[in-house]
Coordinates of C-alpha atoms and ligand atoms in Angstrom, one line a residue:
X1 CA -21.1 25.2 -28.1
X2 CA -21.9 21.7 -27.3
X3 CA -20.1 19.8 -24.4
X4 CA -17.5 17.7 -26.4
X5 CA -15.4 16.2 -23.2
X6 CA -16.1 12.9 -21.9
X7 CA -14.7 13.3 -18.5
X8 CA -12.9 16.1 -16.9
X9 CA -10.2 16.5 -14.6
X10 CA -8.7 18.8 -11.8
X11 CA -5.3 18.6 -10.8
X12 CA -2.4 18.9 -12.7
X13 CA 0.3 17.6 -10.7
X14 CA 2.7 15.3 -11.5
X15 CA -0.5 12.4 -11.3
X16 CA -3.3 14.3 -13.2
X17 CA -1.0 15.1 -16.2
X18 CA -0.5 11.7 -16.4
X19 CA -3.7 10.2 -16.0
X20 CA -5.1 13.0 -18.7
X21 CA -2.3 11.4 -20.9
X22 CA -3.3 7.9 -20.3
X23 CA -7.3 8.4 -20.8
X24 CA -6.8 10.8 -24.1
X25 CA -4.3 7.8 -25.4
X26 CA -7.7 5.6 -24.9
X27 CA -9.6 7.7 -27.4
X28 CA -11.6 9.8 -24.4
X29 CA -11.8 13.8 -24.7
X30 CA -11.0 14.8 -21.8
X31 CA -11.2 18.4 -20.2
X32 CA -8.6 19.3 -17.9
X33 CA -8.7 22.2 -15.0
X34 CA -5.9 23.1 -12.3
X35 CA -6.5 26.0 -9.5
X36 CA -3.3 27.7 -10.8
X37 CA -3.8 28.3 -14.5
X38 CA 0.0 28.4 -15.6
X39 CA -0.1 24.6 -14.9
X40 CA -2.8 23.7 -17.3
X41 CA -1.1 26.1 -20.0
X42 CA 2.4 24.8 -19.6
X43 CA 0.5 20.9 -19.6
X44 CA -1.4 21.9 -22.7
X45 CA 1.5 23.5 -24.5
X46 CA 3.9 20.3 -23.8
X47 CA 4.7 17.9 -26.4
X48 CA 3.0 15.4 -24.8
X49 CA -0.5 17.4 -24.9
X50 CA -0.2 19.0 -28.2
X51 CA -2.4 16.9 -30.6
X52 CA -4.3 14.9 -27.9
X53 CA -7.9 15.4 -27.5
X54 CA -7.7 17.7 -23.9
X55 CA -9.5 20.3 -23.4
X56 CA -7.9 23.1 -21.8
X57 CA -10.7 24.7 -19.5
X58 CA -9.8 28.0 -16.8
X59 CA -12.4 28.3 -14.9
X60 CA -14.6 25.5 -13.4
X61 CA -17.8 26.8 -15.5
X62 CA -15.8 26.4 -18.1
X63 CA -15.3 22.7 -17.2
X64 CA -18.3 22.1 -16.1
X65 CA -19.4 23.4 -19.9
X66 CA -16.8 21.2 -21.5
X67 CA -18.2 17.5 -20.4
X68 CA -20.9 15.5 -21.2
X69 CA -24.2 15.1 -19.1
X70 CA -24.5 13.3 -17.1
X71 CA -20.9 14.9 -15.8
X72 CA -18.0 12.6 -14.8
X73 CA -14.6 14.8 -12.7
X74 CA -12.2 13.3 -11.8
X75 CA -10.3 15.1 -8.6
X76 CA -6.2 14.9 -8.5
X77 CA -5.7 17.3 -5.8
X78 CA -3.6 17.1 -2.8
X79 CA -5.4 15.2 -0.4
X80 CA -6.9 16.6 2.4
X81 CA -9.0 20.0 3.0
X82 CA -8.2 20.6 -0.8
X83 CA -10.7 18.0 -1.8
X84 CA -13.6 19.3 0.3
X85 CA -12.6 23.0 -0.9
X86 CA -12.9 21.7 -4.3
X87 CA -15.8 20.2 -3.9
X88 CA -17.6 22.9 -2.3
X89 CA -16.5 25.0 -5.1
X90 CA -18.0 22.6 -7.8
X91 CA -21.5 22.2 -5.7
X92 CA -23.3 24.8 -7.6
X93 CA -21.9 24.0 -10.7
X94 CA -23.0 20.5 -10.9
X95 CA -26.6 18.4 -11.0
X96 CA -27.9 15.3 -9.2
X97 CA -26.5 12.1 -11.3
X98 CA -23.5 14.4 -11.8
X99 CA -20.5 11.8 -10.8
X100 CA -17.5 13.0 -8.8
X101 CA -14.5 10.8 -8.8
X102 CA -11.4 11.6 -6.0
X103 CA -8.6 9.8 -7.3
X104 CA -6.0 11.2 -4.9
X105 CA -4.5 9.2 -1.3
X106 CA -8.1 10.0 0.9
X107 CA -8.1 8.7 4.0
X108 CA -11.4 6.2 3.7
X109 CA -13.4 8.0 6.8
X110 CA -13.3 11.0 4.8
X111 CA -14.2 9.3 1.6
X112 CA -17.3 7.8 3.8
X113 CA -18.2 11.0 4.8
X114 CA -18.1 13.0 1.3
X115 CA -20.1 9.9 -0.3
X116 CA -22.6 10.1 2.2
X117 CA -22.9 14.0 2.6
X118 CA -23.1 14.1 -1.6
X119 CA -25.4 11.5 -2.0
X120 CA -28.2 13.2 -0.3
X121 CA -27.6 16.0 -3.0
X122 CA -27.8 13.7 -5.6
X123 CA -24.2 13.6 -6.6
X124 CA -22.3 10.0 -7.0
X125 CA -18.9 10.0 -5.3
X126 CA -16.0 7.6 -6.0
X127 CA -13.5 7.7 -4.1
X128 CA -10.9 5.7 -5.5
X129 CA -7.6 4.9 -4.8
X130 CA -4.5 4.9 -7.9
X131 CA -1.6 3.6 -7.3
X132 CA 2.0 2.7 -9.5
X133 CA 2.5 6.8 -9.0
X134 CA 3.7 8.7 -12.6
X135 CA 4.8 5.8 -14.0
X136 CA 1.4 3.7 -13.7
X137 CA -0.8 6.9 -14.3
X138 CA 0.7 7.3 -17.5
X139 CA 1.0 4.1 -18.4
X140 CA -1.3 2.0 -16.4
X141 CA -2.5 2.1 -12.9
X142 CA -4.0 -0.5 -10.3
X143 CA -7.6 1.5 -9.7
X144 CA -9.5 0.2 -6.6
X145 CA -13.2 2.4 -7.0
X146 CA -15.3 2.7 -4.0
X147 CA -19.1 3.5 -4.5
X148 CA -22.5 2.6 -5.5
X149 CA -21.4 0.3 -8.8
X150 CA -24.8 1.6 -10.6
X151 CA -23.4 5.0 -9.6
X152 CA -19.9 4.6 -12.2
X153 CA -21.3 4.9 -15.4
X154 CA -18.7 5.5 -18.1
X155 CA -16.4 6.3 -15.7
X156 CA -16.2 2.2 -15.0
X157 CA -15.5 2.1 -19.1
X158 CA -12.6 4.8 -18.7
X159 CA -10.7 2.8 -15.5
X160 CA -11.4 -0.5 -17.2
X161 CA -9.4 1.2 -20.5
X162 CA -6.6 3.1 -18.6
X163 CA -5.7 0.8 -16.3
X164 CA -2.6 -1.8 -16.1
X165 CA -3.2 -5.2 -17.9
X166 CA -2.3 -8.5 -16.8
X167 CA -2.7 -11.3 -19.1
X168 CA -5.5 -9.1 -20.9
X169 CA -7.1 -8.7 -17.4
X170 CA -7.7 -5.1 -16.4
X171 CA -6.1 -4.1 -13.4
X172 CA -9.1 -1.9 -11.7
X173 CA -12.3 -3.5 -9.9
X174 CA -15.1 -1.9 -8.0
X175 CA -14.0 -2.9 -4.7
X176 CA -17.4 -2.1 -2.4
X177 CA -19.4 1.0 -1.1
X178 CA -18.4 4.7 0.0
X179 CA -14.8 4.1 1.3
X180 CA -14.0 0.2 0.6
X181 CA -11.6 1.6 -2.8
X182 CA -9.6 4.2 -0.6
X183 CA -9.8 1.3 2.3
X184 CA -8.2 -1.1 0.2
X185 CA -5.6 1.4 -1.4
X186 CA -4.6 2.1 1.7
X187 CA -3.7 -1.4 2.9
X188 CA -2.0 -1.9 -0.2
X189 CA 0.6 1.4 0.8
X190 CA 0.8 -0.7 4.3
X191 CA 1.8 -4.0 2.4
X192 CA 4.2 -1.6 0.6
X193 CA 5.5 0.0 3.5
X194 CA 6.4 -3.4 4.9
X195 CA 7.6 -5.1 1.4
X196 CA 9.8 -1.9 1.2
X197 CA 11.2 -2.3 5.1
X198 CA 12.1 -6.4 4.2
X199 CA 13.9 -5.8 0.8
X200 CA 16.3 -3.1 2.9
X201 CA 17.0 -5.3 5.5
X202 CA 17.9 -7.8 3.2
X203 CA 19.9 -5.1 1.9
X204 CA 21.4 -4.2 5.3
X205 CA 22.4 -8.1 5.9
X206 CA 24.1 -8.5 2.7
X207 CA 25.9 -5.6 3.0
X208 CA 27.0 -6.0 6.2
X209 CA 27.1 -9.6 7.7
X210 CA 28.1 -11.0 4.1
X211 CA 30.2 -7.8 3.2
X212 CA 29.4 -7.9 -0.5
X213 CA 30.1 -5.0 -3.0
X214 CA 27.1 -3.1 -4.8
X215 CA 27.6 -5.0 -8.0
X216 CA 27.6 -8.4 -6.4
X217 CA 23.9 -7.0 -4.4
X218 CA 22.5 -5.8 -7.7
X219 CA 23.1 -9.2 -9.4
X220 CA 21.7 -10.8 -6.3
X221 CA 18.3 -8.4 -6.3
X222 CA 18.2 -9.5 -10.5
X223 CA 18.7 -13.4 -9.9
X224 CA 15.8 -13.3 -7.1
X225 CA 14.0 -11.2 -9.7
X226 CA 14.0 -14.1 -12.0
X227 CA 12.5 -16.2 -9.1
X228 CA 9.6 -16.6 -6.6
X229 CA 10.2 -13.0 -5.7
X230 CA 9.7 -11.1 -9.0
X231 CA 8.1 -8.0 -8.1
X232 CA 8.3 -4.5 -9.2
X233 CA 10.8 -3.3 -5.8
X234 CA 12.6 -6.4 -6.5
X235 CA 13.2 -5.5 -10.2
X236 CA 14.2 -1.7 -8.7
X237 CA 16.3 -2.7 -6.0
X238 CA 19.2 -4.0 -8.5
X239 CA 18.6 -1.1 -10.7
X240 CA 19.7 1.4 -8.0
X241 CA 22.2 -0.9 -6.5
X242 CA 24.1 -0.9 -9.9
X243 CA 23.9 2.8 -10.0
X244 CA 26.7 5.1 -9.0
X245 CA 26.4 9.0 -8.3
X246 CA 27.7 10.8 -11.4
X247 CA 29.5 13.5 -8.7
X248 CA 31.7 11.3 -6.5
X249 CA 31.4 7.6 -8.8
X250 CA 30.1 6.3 -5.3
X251 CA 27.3 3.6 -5.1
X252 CA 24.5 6.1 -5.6
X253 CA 22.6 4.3 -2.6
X254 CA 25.5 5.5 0.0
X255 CA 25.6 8.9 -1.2
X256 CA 21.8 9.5 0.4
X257 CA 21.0 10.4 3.5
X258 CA 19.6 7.3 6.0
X259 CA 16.3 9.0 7.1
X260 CA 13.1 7.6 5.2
X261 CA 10.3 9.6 4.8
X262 CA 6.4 9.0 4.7
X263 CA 3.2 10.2 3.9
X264 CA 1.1 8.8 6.5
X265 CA -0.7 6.1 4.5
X266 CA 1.6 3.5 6.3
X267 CA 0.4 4.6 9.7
X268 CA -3.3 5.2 8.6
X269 CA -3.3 1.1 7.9
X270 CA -1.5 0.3 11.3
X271 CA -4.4 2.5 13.0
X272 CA -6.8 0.5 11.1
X273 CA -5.4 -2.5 11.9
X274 CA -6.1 -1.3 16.0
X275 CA -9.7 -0.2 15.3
X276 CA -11.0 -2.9 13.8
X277 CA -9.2 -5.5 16.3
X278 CA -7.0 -7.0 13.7
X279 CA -3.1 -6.8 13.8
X280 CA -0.5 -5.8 11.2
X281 CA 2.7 -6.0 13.3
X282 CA 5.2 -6.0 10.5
X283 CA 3.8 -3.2 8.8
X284 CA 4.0 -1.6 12.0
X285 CA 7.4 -2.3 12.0
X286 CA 8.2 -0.8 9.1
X287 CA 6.6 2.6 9.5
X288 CA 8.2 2.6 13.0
X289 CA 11.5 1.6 11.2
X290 CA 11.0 4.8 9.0
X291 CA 10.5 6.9 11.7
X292 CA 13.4 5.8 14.0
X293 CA 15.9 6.6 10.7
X294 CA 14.3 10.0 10.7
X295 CA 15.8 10.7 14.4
X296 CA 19.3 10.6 12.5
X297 CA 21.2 12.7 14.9
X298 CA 19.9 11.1 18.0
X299 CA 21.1 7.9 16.7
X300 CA 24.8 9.4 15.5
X301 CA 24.8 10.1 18.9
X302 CA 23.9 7.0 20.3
X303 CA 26.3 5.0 18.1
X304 CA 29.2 5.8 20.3
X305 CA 27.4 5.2 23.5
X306 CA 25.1 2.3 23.2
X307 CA 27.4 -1.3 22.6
X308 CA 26.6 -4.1 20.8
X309 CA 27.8 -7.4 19.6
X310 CA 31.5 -7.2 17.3
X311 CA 30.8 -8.3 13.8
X312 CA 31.3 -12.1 13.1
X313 CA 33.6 -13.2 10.6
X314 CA 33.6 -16.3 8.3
X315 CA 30.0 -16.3 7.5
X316 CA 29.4 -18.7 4.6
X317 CA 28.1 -16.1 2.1
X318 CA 26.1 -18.6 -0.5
X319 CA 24.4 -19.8 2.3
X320 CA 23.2 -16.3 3.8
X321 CA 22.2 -15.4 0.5
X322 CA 20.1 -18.7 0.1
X323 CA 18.4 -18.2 3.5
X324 CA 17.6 -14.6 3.2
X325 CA 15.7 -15.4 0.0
X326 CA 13.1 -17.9 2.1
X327 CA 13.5 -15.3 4.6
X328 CA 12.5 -12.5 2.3
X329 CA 9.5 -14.5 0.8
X330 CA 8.4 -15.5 4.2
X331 CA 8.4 -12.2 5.7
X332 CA 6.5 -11.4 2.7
X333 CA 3.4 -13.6 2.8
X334 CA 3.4 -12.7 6.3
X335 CA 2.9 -8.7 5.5
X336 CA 0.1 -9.4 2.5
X337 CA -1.2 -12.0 5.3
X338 CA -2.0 -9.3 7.6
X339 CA -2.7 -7.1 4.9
X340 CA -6.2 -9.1 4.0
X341 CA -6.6 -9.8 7.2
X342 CA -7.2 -6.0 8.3
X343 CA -9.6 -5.7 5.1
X344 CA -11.4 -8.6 6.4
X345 CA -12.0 -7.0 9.8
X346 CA -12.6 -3.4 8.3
X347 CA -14.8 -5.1 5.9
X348 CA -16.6 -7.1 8.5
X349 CA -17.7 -3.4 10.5
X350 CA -18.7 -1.5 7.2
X351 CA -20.3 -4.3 6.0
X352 CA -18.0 -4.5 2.5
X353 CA -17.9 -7.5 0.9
X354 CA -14.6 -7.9 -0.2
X355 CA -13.9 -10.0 -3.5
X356 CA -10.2 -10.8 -2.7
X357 CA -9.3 -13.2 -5.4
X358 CA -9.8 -9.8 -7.4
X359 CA -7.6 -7.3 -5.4
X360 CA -4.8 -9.8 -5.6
X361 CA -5.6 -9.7 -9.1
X362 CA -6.0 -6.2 -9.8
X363 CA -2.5 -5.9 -7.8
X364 CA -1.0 -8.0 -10.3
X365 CA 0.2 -4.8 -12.5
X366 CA 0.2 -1.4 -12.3
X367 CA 0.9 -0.7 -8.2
X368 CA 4.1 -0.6 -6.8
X369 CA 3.4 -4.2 -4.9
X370 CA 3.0 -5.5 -8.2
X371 CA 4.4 -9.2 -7.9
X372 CA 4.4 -12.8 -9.5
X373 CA 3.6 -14.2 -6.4
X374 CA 0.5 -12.4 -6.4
X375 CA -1.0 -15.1 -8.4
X376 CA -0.6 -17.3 -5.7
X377 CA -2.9 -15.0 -3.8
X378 CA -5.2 -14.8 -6.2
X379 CA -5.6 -18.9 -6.3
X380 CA -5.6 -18.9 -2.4
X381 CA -8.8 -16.9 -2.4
X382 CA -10.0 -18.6 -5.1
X383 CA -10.2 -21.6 -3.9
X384 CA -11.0 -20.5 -0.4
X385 CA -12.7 -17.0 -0.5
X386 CA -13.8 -17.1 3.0
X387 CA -10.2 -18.0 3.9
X388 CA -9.2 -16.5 8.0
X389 CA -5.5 -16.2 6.9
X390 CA -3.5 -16.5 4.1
X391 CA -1.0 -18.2 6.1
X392 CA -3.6 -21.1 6.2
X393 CA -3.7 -22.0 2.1
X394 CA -2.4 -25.0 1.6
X395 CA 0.1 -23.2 -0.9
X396 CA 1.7 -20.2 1.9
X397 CA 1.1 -23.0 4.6
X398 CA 3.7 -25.2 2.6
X399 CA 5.9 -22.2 1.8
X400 CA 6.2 -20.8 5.2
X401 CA 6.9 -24.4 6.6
X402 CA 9.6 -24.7 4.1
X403 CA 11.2 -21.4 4.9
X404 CA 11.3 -21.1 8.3
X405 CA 14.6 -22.8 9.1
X406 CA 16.3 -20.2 7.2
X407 CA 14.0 -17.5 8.2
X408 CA 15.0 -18.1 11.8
X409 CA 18.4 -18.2 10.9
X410 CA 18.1 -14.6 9.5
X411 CA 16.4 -13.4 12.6
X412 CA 19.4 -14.7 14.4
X413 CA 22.0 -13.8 12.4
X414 CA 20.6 -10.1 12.9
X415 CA 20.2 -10.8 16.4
X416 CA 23.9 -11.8 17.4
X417 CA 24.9 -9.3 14.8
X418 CA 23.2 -6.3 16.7
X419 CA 22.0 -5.6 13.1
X420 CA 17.9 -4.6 13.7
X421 CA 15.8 -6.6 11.6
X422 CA 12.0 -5.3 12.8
X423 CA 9.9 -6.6 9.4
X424 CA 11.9 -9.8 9.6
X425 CA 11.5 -10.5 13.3
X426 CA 8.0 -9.3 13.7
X427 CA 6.3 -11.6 10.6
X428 CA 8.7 -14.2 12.3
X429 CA 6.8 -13.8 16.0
X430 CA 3.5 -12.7 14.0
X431 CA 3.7 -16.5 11.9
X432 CA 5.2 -18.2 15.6
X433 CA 2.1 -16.4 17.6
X434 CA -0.7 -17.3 14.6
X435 CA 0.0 -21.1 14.7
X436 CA 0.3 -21.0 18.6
X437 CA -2.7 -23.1 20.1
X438 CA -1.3 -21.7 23.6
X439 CA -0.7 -18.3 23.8
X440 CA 1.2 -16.5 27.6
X441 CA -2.2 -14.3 27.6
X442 CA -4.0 -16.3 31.0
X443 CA -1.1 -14.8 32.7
X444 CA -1.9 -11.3 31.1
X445 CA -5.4 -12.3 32.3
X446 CA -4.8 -13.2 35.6
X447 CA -2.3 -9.9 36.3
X448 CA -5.7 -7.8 34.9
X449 CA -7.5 -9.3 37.3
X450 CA -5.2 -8.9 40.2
X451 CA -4.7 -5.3 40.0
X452 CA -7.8 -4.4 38.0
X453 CA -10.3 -6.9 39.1
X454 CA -11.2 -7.6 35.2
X455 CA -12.5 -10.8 35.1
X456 CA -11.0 -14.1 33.2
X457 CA -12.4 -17.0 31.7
X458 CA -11.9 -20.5 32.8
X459 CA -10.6 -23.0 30.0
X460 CA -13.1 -25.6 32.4
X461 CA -16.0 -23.7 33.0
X462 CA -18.4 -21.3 31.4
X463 CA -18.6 -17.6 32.6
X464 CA -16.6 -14.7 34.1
X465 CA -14.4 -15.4 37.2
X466 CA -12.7 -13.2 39.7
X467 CA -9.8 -14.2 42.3
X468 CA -9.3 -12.7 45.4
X469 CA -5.6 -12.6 45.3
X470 CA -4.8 -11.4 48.2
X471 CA -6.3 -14.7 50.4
Ligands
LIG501 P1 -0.2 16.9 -5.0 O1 -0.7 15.9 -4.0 O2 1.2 17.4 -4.9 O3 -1.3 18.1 -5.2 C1 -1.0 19.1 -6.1 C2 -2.3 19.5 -6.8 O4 -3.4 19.8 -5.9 C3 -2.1 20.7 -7.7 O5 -2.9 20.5 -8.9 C4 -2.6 21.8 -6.8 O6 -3.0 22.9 -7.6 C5 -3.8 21.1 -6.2 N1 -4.4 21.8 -5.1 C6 -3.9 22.1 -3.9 BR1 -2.2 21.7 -3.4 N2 -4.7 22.7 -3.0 C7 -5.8 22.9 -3.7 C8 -7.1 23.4 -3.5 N3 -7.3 24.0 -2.3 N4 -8.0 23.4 -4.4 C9 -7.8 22.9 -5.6 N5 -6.6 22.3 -6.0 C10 -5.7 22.3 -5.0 O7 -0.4 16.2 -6.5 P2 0.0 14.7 -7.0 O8 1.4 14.3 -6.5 O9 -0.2 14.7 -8.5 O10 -1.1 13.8 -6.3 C11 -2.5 13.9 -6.5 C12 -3.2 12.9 -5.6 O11 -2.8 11.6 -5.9 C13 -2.8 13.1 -4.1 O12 -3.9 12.8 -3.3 C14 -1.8 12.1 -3.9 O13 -1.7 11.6 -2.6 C15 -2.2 11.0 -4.8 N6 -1.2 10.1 -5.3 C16 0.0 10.5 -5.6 C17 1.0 9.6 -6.1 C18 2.4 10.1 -6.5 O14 3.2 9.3 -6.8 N7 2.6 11.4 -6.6 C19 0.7 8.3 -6.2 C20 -0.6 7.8 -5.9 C21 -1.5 8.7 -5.4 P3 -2.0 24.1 -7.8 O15 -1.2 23.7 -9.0 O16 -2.8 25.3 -8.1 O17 -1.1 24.3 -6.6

């Protein structure tokens, strides 16, 4: 029998059925394999399957069979050893100008490795990050590809068509060579990570400091929705604020437990951040943040034997509510600001070449940071691709000048509160320390040299300089 699939798949999770969904809704047969063959019968058999063009394969000769030459598989497997099991398994089964796409959360350094180790077989690897989770596989995702762009044939075709639109744009881009798509992805689960920390916070400070009730949060989160901050964890922060557990008719946010968990994407961008020289403190913060609410007995304990200020009363609620808006916003630019900032470094050593008026764009629907004010990144870029910091545009330099009274009265409410506000305070100090001409650092100098004899620079003289300190 002829091939008759355009594109297969492998993985049938909870983001491969969905992806199959999404590219058979854009007219491409698609041939679908998982490792556990109950999971492609019970996708196949759903109502969502029945009538689609997927091809149920259950073995991967049988996929292989199933697609068009040259091939195009996509991988959803768990991230991880599973992808280099999988492909090992599909090696003998394939041929050179066979294209491999992983679609799953690599981390890039793998992705680099696989590209290179493949290309020398012949085979063209994408690694490519998807984000906006079910929701945006089904429906649309933001797709960043990484690899040779010659080597994406119709597979470039099938992202352009399945992914999110913006104003008719299509939310995926080839963003650069062997690891730049999984590179950027992950940056964008650090943004993410921070974005999410600042919007709890917020959270934290309206419901304590200004003490208001769950209905009066939710209509904040939907008024700031309509506003500067209209974004997709905007938009869900009011909808689970306004939602009450069916059991006890509590707020449904106070029925769960305190203690965040995380998948290690977070982290993987604060490393990067240290590799490449570059600095991400606020989504440091937040992936700190997460794992200090996941030592939840520790801190039960610690509540009744570490003090702290008593609670102010009288706060003016309308104008905390004003201020932590600006302060939200602010904290905001700050994240993305170091967000691009670590691409630009990581881009710098791999030598990517980063278009990123088009991964603000292609972050404009789709992912979980979707966001109006990502246009305003966009434009920033745009006019300025070579931009150092997005703190610099004209635009964010107006916005953060604007906001910072109110953004350091947030950072001090939470400080005399005793209420910890790590994303807040750390874009605060990373904004104060970016615009500082003078930095404390001669004295960090000087103390290297003194006990380490490391050398300093002079800020009148060319060259390296040692003190004896102890004359
Ligand atoms: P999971 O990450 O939970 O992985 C489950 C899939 O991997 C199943 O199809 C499973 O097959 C397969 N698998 C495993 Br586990 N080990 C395997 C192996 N050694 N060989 C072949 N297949 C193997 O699925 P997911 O949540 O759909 O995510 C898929 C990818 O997308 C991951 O990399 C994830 O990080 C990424 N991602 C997920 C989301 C999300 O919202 N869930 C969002 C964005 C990106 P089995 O059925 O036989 O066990």
């Amino acid at each position: 029998m002829e091939p008759q699939a355009d594109i297969g798949l492998i993985g049938l999770a909870v983001m491969g059925q969905n992806l199959a969904l999404n590219i058979a809704d854009n007219g491409h047969r698609v041939a679908v394999f998982n490792r556990s063959a109950e999971r492609t019968r019970a996708f196949v058999d759903s109502p969502e399957a029945k009538g689609r063009p997927i091809i149920p394969t259950y073995d991967l000769a049988e996929l292989v069979k199933a697609i068009k030459k040259p091939r195009a598989i996509i991988m959803m497997v768990k991230a991880g050893d599973p992808v280099d099991q999988q492909i090992d398994q599909l090696l003998p089964l394939i041929e050179p100008g066979d294209i491999l796409v992983d679609g799953g959360n690599a981390l890039y350094q793998d992705t680099i490795r696989r590209e290179s180790a493949l290309r020398q077989q012949g085979i063209r690897f994408i690694g490519t990050g998807i984000s906006g989770g079910e929701e945006g596989a089904r429906n649309g995702p933001s797709i960043m590809a990484g690899g040779e762009a010659d080597a994406l044939g119709r597979v470039a075709q099938i992202f352009e068509a399945i992914a999110a639109k913006v104003d008719d744009e299509s939310c995926y881009a080839h963003i650069g060579s062997d690891g730049a798509g999984h590179f950027v992805k992950m940056m964008h689960n650090g943004i993410e990570y921070a974005d999410m920390q600042l919007i709890a916070e917020a959270y934290a400070l309206l419901k304590g400091p200004a003490a208001l009730s769950h209905l009066e949060m939710r209509d904040i989160f939907a008024s700031w929705n309509k506003g500067e901050l209209d974004s997709y964890l905007i938009e869900i922060t009011a909808d689970i604020l306004g939602k009450n557990d069916p059991e006890t008719g509590r707020p449904m946010v106070e029925v769960i437990l305190d203690r965040a968990g995380q998948k290690g994407t977070g982290g993987w961008a604060v490393r990067a951040a240290l590799d490449y020289g570059s600095t991400a403190p606020t989504i440091a913060a937040a992936v700190e943040a997460r794992t200090l609410s996941s030592m939840k007995t520790e801190r039960v304990t610690a509540a009744t034997r570490l003090g702290g200020p008593d609670p102010s009363q009288g706060l003016d609620h309308r104008t905390v509510i004003d201020q932590l808006e600006l302060a939200l916003l602010a904290s905001k630019v700050c994240a993305y600001a170091q967000g691009f900032a670590v691409m630009d470094a990581a881009a710098a050593e791999h030598g990517w070449t980063l278009n990123k008026a088009e991964i603000a764009s292609i972050w404009r629907g789709g992912c979980i940071i979707r966001a109006r004010f990502l246009r305003h990144i966009r434009a920033a870029y745009q006019r300025d691709p070579k931009l150092p910091n997005l703190m610099l545009d004209p635009y964010f330099a107006e916005l953060l000048e604007r906001a910072q009274p109110a953004w350091r009265n947030i950072v001090t409410l939470g400080l005399q509160q005793g209420l910890p506000l790590p994303a807040f305070s750390s874009a605060l100090a990373y904004y104060d320390g970016y615009r500082s001409a003078t930095l404390p650092a001669n004295l960090i100098q000087a103390q290297r040299d003194y006990f380490g004899a490391h050398t300093y620079e002079r800020i009148d003289q060319e060259g390296t300089f040692h003190t004896d300190w102890s004359e």
